CSV table of C-alpha atoms in Angstrom, one decimal:
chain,number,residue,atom,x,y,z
A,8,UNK,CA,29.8,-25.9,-22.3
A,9,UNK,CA,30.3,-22.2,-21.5
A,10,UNK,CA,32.0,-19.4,-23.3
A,11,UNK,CA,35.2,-18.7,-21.5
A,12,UNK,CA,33.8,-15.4,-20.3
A,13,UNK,CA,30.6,-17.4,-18.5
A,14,UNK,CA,33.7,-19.8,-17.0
A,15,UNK,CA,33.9,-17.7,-13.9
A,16,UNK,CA,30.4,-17.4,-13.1
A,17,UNK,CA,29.9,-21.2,-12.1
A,18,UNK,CA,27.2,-21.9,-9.2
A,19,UNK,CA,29.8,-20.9,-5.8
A,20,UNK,CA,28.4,-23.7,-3.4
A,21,UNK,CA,28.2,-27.4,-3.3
A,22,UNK,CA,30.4,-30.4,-4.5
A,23,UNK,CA,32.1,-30.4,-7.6
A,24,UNK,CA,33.2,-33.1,-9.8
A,25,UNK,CA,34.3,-33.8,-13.2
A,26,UNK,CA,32.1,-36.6,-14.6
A,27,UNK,CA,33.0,-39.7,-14.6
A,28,UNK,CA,31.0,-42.5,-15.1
A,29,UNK,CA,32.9,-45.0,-13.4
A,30,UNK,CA,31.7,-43.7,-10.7
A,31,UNK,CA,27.9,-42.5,-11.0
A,32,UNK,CA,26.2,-45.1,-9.0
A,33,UNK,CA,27.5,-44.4,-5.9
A,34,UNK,CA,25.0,-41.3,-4.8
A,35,UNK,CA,22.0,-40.0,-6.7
A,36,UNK,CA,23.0,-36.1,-7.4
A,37,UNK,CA,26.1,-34.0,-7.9
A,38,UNK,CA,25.6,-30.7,-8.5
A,39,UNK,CA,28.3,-28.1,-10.1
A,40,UNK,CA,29.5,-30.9,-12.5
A,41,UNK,CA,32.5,-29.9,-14.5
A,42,UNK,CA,31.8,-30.9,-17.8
A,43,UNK,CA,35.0,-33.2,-20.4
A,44,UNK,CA,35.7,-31.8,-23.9
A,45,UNK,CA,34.4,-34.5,-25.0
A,46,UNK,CA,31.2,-34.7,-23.1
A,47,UNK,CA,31.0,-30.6,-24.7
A,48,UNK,CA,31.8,-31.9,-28.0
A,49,UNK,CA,29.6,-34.7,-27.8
A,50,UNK,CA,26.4,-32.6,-26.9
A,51,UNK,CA,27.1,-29.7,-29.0
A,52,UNK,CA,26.9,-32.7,-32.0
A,53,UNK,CA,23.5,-33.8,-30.9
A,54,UNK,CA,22.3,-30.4,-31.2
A,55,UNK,CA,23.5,-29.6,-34.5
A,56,UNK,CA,22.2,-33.3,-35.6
A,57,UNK,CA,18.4,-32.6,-34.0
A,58,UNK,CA,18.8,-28.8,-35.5
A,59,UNK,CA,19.9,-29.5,-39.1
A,60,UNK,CA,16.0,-29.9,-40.3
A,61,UNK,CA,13.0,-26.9,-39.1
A,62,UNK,CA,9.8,-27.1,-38.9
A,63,UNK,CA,8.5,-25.8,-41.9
A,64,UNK,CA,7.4,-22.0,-41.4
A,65,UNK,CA,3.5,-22.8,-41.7
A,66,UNK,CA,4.0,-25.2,-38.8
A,67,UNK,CA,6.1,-22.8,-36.5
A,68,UNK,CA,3.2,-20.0,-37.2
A,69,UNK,CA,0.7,-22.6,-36.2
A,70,UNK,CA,2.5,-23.1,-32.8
A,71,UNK,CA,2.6,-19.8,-32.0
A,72,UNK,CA,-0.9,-18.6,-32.8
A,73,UNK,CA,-1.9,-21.9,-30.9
A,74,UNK,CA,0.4,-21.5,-28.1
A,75,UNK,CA,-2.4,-20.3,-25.4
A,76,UNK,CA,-4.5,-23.4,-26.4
A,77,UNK,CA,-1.4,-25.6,-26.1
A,78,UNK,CA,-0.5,-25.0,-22.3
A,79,UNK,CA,-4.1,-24.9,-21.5
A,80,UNK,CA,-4.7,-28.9,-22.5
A,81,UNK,CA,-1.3,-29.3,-20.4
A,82,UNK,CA,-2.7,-28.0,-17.4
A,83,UNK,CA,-6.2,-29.7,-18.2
A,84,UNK,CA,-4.1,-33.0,-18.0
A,85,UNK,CA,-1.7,-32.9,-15.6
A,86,UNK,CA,-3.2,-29.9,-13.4
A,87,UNK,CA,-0.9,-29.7,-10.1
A,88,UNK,CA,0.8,-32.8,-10.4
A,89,UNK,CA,3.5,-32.1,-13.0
A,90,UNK,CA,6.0,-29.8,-10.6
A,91,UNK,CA,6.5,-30.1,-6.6
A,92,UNK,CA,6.4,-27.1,-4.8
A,93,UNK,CA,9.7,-25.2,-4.8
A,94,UNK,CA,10.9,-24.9,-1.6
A,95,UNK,CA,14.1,-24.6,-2.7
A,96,UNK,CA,13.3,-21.1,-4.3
A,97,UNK,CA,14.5,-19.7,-0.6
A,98,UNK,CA,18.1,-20.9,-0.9
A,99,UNK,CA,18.4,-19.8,-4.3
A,100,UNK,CA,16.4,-16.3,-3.8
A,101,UNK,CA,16.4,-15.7,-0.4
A,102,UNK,CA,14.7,-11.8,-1.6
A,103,UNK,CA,11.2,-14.0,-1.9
A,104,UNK,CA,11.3,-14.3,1.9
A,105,UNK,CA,14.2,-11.5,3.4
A,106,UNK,CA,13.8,-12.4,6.8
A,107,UNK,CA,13.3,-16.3,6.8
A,108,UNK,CA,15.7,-18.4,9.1
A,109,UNK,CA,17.3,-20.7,6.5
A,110,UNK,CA,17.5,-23.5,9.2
A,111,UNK,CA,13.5,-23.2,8.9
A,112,UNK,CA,11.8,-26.8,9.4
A,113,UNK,CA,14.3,-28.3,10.1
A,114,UNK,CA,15.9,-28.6,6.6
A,115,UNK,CA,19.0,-27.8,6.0
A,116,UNK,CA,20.7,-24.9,3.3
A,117,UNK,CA,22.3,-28.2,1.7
A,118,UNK,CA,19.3,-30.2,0.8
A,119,UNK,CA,16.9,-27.1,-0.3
A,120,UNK,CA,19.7,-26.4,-2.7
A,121,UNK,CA,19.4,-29.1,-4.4
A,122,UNK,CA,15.2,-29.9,-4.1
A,123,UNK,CA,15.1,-29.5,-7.6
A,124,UNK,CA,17.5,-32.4,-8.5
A,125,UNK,CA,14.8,-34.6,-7.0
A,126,UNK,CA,11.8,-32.7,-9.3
A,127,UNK,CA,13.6,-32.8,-12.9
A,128,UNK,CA,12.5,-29.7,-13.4
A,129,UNK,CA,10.8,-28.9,-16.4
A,130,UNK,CA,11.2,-32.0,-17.1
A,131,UNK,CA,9.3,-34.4,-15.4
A,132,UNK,CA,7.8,-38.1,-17.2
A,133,UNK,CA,8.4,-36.8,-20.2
A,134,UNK,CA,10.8,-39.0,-22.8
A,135,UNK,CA,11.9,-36.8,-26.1
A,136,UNK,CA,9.3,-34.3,-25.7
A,137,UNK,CA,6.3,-36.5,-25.2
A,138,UNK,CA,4.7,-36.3,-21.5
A,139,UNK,CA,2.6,-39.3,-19.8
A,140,UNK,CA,1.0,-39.2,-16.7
A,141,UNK,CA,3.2,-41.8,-15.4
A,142,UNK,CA,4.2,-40.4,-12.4
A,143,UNK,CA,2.5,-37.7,-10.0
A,144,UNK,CA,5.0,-35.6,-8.0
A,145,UNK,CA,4.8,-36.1,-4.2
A,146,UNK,CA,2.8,-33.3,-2.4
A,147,UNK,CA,0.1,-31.8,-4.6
A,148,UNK,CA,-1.4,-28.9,-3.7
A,149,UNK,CA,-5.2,-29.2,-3.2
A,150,UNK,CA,-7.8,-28.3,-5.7
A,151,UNK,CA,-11.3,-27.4,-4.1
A,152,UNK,CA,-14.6,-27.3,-6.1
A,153,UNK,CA,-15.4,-23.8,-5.6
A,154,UNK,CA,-16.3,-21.2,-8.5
A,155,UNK,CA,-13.9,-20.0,-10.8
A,156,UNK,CA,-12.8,-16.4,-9.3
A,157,UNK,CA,-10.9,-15.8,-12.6
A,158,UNK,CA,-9.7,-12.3,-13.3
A,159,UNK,CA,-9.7,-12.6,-17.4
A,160,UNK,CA,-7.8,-10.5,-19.3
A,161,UNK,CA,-10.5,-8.1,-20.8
A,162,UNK,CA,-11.6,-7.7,-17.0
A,163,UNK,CA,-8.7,-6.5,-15.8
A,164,UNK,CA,-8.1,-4.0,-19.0
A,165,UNK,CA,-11.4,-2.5,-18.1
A,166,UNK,CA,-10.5,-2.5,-14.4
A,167,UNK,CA,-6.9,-1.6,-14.2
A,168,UNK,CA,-8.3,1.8,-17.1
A,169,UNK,CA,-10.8,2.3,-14.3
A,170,UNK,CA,-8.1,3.0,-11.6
A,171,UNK,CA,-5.7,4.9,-13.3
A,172,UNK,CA,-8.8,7.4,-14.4
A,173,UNK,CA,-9.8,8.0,-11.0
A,174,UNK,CA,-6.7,7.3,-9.3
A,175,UNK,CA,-8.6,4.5,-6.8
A,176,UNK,CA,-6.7,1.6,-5.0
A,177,UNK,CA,-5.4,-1.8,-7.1
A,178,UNK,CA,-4.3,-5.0,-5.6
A,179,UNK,CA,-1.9,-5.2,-3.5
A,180,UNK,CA,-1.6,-1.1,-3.4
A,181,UNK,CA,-1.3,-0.9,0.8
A,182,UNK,CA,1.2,-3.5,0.6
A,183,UNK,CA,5.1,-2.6,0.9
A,184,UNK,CA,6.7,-5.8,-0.6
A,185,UNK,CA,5.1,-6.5,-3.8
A,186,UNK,CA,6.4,-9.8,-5.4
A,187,UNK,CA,4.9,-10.7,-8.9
A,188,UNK,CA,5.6,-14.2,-10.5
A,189,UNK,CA,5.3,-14.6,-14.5
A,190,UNK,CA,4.1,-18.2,-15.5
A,191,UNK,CA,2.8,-19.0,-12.3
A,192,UNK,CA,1.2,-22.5,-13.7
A,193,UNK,CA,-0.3,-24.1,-10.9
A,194,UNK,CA,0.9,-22.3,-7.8
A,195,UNK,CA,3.9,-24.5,-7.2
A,196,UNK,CA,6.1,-20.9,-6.5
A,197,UNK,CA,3.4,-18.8,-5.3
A,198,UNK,CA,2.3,-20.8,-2.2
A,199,UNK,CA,5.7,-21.7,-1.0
A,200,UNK,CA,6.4,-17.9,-1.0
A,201,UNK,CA,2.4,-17.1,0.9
A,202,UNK,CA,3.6,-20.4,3.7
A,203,UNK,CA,7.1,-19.0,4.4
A,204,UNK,CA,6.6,-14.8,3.9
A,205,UNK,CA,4.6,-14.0,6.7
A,206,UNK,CA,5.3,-10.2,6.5
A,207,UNK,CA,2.4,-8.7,7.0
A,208,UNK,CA,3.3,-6.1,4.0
A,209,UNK,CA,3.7,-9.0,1.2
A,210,UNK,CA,1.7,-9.0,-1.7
A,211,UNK,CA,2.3,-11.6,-4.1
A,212,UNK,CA,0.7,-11.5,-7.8
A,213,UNK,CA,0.7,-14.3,-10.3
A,214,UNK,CA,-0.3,-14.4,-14.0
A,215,UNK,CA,-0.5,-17.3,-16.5
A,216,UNK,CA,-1.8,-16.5,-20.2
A,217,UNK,CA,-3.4,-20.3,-19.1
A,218,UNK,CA,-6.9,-19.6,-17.7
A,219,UNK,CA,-6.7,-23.4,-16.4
A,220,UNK,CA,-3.9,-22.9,-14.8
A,221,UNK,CA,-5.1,-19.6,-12.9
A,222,UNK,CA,-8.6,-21.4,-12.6
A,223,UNK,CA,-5.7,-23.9,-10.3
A,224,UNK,CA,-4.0,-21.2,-8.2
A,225,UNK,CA,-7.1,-19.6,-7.6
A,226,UNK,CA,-9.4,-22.6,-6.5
A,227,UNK,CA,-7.1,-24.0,-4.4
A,228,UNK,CA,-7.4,-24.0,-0.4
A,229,UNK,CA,-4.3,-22.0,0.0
A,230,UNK,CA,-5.4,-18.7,-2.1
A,231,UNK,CA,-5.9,-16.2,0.0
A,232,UNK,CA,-7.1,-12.6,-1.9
A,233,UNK,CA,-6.3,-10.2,0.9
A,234,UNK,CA,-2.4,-11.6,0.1
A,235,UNK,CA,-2.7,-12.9,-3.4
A,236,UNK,CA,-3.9,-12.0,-6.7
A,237,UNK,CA,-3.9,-14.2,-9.5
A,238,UNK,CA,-5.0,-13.3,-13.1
A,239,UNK,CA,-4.7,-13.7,-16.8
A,240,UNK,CA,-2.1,-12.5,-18.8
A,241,UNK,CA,-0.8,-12.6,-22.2
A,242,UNK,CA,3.0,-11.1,-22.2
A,243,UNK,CA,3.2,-10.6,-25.7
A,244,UNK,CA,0.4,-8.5,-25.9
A,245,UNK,CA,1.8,-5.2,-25.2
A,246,UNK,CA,-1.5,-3.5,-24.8
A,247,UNK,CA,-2.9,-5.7,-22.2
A,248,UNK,CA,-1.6,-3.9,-19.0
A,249,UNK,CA,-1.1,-5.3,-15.8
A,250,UNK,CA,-3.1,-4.6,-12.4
A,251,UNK,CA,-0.5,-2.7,-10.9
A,252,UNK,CA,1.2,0.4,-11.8
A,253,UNK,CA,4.8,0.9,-13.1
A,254,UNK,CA,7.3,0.9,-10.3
A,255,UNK,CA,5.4,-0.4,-7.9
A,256,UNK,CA,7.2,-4.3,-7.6
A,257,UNK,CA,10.3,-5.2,-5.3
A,258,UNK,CA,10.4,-8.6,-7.2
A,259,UNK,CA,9.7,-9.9,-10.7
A,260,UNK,CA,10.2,-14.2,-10.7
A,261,UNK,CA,10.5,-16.0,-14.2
A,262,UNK,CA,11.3,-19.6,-13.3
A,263,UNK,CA,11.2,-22.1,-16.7
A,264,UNK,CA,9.1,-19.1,-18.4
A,265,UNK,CA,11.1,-16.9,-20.4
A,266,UNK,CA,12.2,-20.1,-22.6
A,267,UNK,CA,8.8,-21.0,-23.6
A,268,UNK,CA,8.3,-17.7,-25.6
A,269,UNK,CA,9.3,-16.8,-28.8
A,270,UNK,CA,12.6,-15.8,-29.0
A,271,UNK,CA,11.9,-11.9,-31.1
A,272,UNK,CA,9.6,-11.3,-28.1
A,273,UNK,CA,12.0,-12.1,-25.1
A,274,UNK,CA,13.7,-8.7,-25.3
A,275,UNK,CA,10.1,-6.6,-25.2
A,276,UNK,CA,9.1,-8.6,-22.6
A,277,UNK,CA,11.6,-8.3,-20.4
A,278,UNK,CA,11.5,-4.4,-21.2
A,279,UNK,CA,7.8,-4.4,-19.8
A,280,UNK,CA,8.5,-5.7,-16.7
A,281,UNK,CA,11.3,-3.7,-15.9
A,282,UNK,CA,9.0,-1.3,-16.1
A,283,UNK,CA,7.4,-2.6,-13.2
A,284,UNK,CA,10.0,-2.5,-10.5
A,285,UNK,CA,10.6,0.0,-8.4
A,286,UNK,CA,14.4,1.3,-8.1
A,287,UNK,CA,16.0,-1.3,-6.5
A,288,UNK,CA,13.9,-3.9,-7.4
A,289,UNK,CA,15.0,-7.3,-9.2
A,290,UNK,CA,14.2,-9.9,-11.8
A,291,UNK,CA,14.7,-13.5,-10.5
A,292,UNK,CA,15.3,-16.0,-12.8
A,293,UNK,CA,15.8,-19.6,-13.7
A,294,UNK,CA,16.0,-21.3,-17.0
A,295,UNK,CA,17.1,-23.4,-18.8
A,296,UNK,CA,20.8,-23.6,-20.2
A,297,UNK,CA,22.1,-24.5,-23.4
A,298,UNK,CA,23.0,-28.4,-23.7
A,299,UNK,CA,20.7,-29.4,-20.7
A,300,UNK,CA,19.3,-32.9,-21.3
A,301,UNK,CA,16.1,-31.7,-22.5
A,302,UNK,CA,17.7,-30.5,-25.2
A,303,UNK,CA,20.1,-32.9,-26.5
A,304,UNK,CA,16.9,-35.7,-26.2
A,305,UNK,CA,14.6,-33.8,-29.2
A,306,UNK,CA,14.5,-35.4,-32.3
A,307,UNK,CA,15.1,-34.0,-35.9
A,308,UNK,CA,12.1,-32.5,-36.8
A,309,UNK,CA,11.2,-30.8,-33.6
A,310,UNK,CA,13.5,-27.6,-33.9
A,311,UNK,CA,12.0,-24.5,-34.7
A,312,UNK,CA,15.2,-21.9,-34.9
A,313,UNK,CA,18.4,-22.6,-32.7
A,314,UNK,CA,18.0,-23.6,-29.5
A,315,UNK,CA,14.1,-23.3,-29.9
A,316,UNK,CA,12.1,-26.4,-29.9
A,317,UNK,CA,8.1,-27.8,-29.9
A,318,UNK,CA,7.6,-30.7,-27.4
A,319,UNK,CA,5.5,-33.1,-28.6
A,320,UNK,CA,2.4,-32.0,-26.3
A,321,UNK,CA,3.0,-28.5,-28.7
A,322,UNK,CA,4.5,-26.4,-26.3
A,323,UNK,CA,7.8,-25.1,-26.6
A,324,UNK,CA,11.2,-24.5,-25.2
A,325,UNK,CA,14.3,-22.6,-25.8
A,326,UNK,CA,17.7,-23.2,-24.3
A,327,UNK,CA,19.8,-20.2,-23.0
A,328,UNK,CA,23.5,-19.0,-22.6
A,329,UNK,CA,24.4,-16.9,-20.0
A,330,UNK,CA,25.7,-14.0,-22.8
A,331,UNK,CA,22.1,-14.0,-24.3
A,332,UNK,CA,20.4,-13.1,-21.2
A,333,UNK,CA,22.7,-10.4,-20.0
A,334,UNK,CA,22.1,-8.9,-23.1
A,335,UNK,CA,18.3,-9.0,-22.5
A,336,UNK,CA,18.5,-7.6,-18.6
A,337,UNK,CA,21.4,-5.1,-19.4
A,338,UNK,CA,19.0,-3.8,-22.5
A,339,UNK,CA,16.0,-3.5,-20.7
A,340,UNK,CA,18.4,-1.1,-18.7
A,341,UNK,CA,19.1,-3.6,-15.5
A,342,UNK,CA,22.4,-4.4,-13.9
A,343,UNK,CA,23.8,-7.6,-12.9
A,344,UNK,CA,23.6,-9.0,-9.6
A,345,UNK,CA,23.8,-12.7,-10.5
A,346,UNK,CA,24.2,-14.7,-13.7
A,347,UNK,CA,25.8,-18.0,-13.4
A,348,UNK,CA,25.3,-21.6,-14.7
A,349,UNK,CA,24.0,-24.6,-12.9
A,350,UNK,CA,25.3,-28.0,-14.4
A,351,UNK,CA,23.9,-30.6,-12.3
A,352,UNK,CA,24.8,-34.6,-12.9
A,353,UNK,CA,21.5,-36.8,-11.9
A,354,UNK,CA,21.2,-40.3,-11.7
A,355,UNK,CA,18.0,-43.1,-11.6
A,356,UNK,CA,19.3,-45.6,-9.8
A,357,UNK,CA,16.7,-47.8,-11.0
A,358,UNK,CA,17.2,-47.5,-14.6
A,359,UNK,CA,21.0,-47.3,-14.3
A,360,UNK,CA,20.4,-44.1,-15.8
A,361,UNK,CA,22.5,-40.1,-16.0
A,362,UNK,CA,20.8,-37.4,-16.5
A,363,UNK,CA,23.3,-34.0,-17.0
A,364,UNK,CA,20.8,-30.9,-16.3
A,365,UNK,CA,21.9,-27.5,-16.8
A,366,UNK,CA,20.2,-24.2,-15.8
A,367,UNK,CA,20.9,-20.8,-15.5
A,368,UNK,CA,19.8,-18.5,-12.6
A,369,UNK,CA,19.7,-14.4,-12.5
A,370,UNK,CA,19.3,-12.0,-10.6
A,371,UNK,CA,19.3,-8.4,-12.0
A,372,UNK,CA,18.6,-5.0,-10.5
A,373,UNK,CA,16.7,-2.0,-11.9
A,374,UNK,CA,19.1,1.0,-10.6
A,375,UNK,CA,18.4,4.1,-8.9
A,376,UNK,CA,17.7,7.2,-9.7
A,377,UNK,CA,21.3,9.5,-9.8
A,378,UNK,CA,21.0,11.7,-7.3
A,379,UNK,CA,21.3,15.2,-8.1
């Protein structure tokens, strides 16, 4: 599964076990799986089999200029009920909410660890790329029938121009812990961090290049502007700027977003939000890793370059190493505080079913300034 310099950099917590299937029924989750040779083998064929035939270059061009279009009918259809809430986002980053007792509610550091086991991340009802609204995740946040409040992009172009002109106040400015999530969807990160950060100096922003998905965060009962601002943004469009200035964020979060970009823009990207943090600040991430189930279930005929894929619902998904995004952080100038791989073993007791998930989670610091 991983290059034998990722080897070392396995998740440090939990219960490990090499697979075996003899044995899968009798619990519903490992995590920290240790993977066969032949398990390896096995889904490094699949992927070369659902690989060996691309989408001609017509229809990749199509996907990308669609892309916007794409995750706006996914929101339209599954609005909050695709993800639960990640609670588990405090185990994992404990930086979203520095002085939270872990203990908190009464759950323990064990169990929010592995929350997500229970969610599928990512990937939800969905059966070789295809999603149904089969099943509703457990709960939803709720949706009121105000107004739209959204913040579109040419609006906050004009405004953000405005304030650096006269030098006046942005969102957030008084704050002095400013956290800013990427991909936000429907709030399922950004109101788990407003319930459990009750610093008084948090600011939290959010952007989706989805305006139905920011017409969700931003109509629901839990938004709150005096601690939240949620607006439209299009990453790959470097001349759309953001609402704050550069260096003003203690915490960048990409969870399940950097994959769902075109691969040429990852490094830009990643180089414009650096930008943001201040020194000593950090870029939390979680993603997917390469041979995680979603992968190996694609068909041929749904690959658009390696490790890069179109779901059937049009949006698309690309599965990571843990080399590949060091390169990306360690470009953009960032050191490493965290990189390690997440193999996970899954199993529907129902359907007799395994599921072998694997995900990568980083955390990488912008350095400071020599001193002189």
């Amino acid at each position: 599964m991983a290059a034998p310099s990722e080897a070392a950099e396995r998740r440090p917590f939990g219960r490990r076990f090499l697979a075996d299937p003899s044995r899968l029924f009798q619990h519903n989750a490992w995590d920290n799986v240790e993977w066969s040779e032949e398990q390896e083998a096995s889904a490094k064929s699949k992927v070369e089999e659902n690989s060996s035939q691309l989408l001609p270059q017509d229809k990749q061009e199509e996907y990308e200029v669609n892309a916007k279009r794409y995750w706006d009918d996914f929101y339209k259809i599954h609005e909050n009920g695709f993800f639960k809430d990640r609670h588990w986002l405090f185990t994992e980053f404990p930086e979203l909410a520095p002085n939270r007792n872990l203990s908190q509610n009464g759950v323990s550091v064990d169990r929010l660890s592995n929350k997500e086991e229970s969610n599928n991340e990512g990937l939800g009802s969905c059966e070789n790329g295809r999603c149904s609204l089969g099943t509703r995740a457990e709960n939803q946040l709720n949706v009121g029938k105000s107004t739209p409040k959204i913040c579109r992009e040419d609006l906050a172009a004009e405004k953000y121009s405005e304030l650096n002109q006269t030098g006046g106040d942005y969102p957030g400015s008084s704050a002095s812990y400013r956290i800013l999530e990427v991909g936000c969807g429907a709030g399922n990160t950004v109101f788990p961090i407003l319930q459990t950060n009750n610093d008084p100096g948090l600011f939290v922003y959010c952007c989706d290049f989805s305006t139905t998905a920011v017409d969700l965060v931003q109509n629901n009962v839990e938004y709150n502007p005096s601690r939240c601002f949620a607006f439209v943004h299009d990453l790959c469009k470097d001349q759309s700027p953001f609402p704050m200035p550069d260096e003003s964020l203690d915490v960048v979060i990409l969870i399940f977003v950097l994959s769902a970009i075109l691969p040429e823009k990852m490094q830009c990207i990643i180089n414009r939000l650096s930008r943001l943090l201040k020194p000593g600040g950090m870029i939390l991430l979680r993603d997917y890793g390469r041979y995680d189930l979603a992968q190996l279930r694609f068909k041929k005929g749904q690959c658009l370059s390696d490790n890069f894929y179109v779901r059937g619902d049009g949006t698309r998904v690309y599965f990571f190493t843990q080399d590949e995004l060091n390169h990306l952080f360690t470009t953009a100038g960032l050191e490493k505080i965290q990189n390690l791989v997440d193999r996970r073993l899954q199993v529907n007791r129902g359907k007799q079913v395994t599921m072998y998930r694997v995900w990568i989670q980083c955390k990488y610091r912008k350095p400071h300034a020599p001193q002189l």
